[in-house]
PDB file of C-alpha atoms in Angstrom:
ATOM      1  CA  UNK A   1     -15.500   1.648 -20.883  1.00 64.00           C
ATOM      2  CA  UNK A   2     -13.297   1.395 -18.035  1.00 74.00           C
ATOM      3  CA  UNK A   3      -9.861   0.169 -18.381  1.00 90.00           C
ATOM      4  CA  UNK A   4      -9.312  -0.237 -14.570  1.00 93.00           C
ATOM      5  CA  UNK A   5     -12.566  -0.696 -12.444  1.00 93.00           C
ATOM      6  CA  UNK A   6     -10.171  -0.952  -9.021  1.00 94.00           C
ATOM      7  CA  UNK A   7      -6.975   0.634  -8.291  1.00 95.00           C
ATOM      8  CA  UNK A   8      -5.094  -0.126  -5.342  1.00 95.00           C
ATOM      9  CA  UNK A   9      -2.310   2.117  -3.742  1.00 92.00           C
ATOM     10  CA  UNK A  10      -0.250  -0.110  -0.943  1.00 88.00           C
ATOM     11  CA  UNK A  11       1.516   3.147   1.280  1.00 86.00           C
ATOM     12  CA  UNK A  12       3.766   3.558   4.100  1.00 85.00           C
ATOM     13  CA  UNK A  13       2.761   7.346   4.003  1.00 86.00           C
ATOM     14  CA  UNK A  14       6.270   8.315   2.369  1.00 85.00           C
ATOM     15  CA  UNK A  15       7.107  11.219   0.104  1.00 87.00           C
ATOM     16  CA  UNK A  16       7.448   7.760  -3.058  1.00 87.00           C
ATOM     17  CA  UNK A  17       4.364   6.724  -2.109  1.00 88.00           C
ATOM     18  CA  UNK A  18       2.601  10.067  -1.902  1.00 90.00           C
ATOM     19  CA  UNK A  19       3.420  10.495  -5.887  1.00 91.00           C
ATOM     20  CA  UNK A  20       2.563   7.086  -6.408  1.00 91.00           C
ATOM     21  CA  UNK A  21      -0.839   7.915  -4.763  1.00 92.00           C
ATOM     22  CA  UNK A  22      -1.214  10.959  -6.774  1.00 92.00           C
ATOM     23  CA  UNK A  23      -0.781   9.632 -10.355  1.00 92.00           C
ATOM     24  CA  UNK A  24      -3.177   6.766  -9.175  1.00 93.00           C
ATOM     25  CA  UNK A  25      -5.622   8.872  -8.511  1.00 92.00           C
ATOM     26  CA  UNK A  26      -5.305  10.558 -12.022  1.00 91.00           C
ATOM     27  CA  UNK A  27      -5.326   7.426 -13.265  1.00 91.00           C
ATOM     28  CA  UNK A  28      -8.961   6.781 -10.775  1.00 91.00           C
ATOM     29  CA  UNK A  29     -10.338  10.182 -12.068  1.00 89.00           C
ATOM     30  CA  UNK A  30     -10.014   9.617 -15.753  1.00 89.00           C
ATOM     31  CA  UNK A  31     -11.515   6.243 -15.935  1.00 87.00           C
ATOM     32  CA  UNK A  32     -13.291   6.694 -13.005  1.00 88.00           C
ATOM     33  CA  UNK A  33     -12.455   4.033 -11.017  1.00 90.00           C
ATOM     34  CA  UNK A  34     -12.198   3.302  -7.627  1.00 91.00           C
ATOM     35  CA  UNK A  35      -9.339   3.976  -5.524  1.00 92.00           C
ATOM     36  CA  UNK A  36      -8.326   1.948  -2.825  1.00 92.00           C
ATOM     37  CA  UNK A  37      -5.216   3.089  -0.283  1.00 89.00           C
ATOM     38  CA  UNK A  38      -3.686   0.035   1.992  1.00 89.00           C
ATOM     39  CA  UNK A  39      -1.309  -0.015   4.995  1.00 87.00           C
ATOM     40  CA  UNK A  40      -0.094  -2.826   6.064  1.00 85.00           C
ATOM     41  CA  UNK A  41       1.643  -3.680   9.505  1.00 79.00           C
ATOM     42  CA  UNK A  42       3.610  -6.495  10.107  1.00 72.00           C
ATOM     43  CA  UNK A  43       2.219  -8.631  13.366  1.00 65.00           C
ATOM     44  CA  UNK A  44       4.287 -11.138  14.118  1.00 51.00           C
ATOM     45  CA  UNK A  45       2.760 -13.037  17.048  1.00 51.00           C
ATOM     46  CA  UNK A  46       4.505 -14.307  20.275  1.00 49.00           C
ATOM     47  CA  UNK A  47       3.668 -17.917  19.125  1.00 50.00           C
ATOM     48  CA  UNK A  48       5.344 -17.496  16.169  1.00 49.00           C
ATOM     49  CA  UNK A  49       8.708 -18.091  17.220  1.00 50.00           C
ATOM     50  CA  UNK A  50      10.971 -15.933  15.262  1.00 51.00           C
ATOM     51  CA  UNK A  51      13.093 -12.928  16.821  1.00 48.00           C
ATOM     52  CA  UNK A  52      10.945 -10.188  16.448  1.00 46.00           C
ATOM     53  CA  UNK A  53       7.986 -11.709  17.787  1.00 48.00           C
ATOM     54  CA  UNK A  54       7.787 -10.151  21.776  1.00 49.00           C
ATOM     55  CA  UNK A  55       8.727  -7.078  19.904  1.00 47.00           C
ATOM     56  CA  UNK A  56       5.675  -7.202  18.081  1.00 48.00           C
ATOM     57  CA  UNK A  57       2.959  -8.325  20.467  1.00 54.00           C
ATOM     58  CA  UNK A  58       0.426  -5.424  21.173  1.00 50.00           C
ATOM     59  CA  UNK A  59      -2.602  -5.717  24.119  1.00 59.00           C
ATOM     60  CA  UNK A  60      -5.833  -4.135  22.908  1.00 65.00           C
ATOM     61  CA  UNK A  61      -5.368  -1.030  24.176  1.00 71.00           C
ATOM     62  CA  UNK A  62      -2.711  -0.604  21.732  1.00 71.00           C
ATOM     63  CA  UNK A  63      -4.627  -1.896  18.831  1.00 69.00           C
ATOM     64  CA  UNK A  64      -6.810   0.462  18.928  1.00 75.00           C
ATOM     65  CA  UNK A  65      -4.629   3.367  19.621  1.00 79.00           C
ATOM     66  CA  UNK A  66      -2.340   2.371  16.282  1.00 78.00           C
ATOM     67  CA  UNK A  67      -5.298   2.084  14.288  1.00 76.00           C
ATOM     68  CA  UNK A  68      -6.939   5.520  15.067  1.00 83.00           C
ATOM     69  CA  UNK A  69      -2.977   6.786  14.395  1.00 86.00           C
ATOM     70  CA  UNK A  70      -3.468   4.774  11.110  1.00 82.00           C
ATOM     71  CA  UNK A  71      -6.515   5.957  10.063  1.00 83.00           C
ATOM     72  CA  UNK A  72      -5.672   9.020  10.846  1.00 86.00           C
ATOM     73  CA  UNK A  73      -2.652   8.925   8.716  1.00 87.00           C
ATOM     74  CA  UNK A  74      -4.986   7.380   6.071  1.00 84.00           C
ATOM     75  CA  UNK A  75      -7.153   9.755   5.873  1.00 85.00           C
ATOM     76  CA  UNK A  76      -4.274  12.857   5.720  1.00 87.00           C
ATOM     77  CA  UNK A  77      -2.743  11.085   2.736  1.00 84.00           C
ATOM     78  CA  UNK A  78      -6.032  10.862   1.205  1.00 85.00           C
ATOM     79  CA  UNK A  79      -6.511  14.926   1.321  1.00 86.00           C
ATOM     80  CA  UNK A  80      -3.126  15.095   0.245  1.00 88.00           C
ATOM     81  CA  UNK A  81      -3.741  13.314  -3.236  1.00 86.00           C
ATOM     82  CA  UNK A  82      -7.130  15.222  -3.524  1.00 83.00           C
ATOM     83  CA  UNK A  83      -9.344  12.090  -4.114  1.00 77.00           C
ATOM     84  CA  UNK A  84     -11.768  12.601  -1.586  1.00 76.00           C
ATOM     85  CA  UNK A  85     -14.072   9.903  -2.591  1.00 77.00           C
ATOM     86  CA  UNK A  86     -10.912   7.455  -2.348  1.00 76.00           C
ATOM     87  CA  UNK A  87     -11.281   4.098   0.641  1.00 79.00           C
ATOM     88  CA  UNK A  88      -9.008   3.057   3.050  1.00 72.00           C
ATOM     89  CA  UNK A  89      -7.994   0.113   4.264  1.00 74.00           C
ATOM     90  CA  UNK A  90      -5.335  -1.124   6.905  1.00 68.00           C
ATOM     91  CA  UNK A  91      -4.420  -4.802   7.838  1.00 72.00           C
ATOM     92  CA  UNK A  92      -2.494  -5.969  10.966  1.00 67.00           C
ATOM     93  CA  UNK A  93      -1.057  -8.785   9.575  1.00 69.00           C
ATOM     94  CA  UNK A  94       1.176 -12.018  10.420  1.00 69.00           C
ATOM     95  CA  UNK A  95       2.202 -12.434   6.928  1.00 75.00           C
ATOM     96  CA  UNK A  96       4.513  -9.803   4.877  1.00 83.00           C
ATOM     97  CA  UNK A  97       3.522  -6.898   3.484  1.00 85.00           C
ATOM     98  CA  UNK A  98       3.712  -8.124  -0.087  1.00 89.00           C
ATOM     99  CA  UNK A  99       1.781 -11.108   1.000  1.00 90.00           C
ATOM    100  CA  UNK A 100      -1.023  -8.971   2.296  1.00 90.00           C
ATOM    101  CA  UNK A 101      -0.996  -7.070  -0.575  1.00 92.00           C
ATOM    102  CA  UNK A 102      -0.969  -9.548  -2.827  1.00 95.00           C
ATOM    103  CA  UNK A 103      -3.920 -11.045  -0.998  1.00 94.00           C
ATOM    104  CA  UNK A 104      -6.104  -8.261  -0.703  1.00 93.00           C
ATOM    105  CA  UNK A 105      -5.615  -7.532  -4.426  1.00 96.00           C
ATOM    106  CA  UNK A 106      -7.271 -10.830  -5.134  1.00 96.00           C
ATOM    107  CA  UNK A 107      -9.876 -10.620  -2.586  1.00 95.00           C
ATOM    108  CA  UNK A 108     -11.075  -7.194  -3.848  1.00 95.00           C
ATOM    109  CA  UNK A 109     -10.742  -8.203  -7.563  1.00 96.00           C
ATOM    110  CA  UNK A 110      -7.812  -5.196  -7.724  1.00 96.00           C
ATOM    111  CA  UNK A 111      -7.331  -4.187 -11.822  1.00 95.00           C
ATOM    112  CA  UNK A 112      -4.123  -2.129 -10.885  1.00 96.00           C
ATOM    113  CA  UNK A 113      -1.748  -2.325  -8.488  1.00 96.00           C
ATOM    114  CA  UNK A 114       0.529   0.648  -7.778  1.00 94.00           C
ATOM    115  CA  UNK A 115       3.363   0.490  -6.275  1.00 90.00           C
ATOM    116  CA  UNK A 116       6.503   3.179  -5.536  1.00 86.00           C
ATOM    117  CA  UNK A 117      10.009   1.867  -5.570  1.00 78.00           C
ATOM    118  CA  UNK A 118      11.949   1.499  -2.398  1.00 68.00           C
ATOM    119  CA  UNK A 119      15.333  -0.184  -2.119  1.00 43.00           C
ATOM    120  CA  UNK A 120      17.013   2.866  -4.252  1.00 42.00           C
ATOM    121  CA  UNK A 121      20.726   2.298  -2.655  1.00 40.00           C
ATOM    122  CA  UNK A 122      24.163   2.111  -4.529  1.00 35.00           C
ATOM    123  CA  UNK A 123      21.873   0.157  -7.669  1.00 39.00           C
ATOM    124  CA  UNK A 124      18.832   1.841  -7.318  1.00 43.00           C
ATOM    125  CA  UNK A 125      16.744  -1.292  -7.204  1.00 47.00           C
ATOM    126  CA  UNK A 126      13.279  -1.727  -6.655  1.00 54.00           C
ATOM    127  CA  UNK A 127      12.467  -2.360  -2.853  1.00 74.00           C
ATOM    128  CA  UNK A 128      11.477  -6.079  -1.999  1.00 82.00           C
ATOM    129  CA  UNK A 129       7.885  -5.672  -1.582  1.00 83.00           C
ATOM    130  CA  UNK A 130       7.338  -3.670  -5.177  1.00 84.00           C
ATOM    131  CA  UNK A 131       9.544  -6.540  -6.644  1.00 86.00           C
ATOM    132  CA  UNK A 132       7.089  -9.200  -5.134  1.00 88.00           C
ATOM    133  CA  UNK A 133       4.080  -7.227  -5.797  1.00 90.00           C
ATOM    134  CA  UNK A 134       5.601  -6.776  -8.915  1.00 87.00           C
ATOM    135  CA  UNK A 135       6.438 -10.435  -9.733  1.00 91.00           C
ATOM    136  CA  UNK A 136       3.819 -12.225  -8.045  1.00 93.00           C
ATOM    137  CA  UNK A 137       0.197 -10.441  -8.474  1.00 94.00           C
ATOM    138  CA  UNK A 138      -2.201 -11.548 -10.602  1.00 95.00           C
ATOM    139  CA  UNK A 139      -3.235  -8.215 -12.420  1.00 97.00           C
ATOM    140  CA  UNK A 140      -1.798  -5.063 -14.118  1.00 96.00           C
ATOM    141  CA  UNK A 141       1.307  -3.360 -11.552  1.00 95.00           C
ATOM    142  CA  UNK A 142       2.520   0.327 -12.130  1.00 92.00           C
ATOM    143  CA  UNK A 143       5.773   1.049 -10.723  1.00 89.00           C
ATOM    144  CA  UNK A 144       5.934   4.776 -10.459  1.00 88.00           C
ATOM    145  CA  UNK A 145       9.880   6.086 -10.181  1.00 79.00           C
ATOM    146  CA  UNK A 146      10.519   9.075  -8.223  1.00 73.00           C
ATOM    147  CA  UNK A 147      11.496  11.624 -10.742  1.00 68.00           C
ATOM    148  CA  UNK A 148       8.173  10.647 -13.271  1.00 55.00           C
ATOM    149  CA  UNK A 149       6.843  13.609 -11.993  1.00 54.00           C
ATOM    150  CA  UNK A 150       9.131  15.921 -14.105  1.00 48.00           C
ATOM    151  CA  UNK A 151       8.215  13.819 -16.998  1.00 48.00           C
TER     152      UNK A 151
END
């Protein structure tokens, strides 16, 4: 019996989130479970008001040219955790990254979510998104610290 049917990995492709990846896949392989690795961008769109927003606005034509650099990227971080048979999944999104997350997690029926810390300045902190992830989802969240590799 599986413990977790659906693990997701939320990644921004760094060297945190790389480990994070590759003890979630460990985890996918022994109780064979899927594996599911997420990118998020933050859209904001011109209509929305806020500072960032002309910053943000893409045409089409660079849509699809960020999403065949994302997939790419996707699909290099998925050799790089050797988990072939792992999905991938990016959102363009209005809403934050922990929002998205959060969302897709229900919407997929997500057991796990793992997550790699961030915000590791003078306190060494978790980042704001694991922290929401973190407080906010509505299943199982494994925060995976950057020297648990040693361990």
């Amino acid at each position: 019996m599986s413990i977790y049917k659906r693990i997701l990995v939320a990644t921004d492709f760094s060297i945190i989130n790389l480990l994070a990846a590759k003890r979630a896949a460990l985890l996918a392989r022994l109780d064979n479970s899927e594996l599911i690795l997420l990118h998020v961008i933050e859209h904001f769109p011109a209509d929305s008001g806020g500072p960032l927003a002309s910053v943000f606005q893409y045409n089409t034509e660079q849509n699809d040219a960020l999403a065949r650099e994302v997939l790419g990227k996707l699909d290099e971080f998925k050799r790089s955790i050797g988990h072939e048979e792992t999905k991938t999944e990016f959102r363009i999104s209005s809403r934050s990254a922990r929002s998205e997350i959060l969302r897709f997690a229900k919407e997929h029926e997500v057991d796990l979510i793992v997550v790699a810390p961030h915000g590791q300045g003078v306190i060494g902190s978790l980042g704001s998104t694991a922290t929401g992830v973190l407080n906010n989802a509505d299943c199982d969240v494994l925060a995976v610290r950057e020297d648990s590799e040693d361990r």
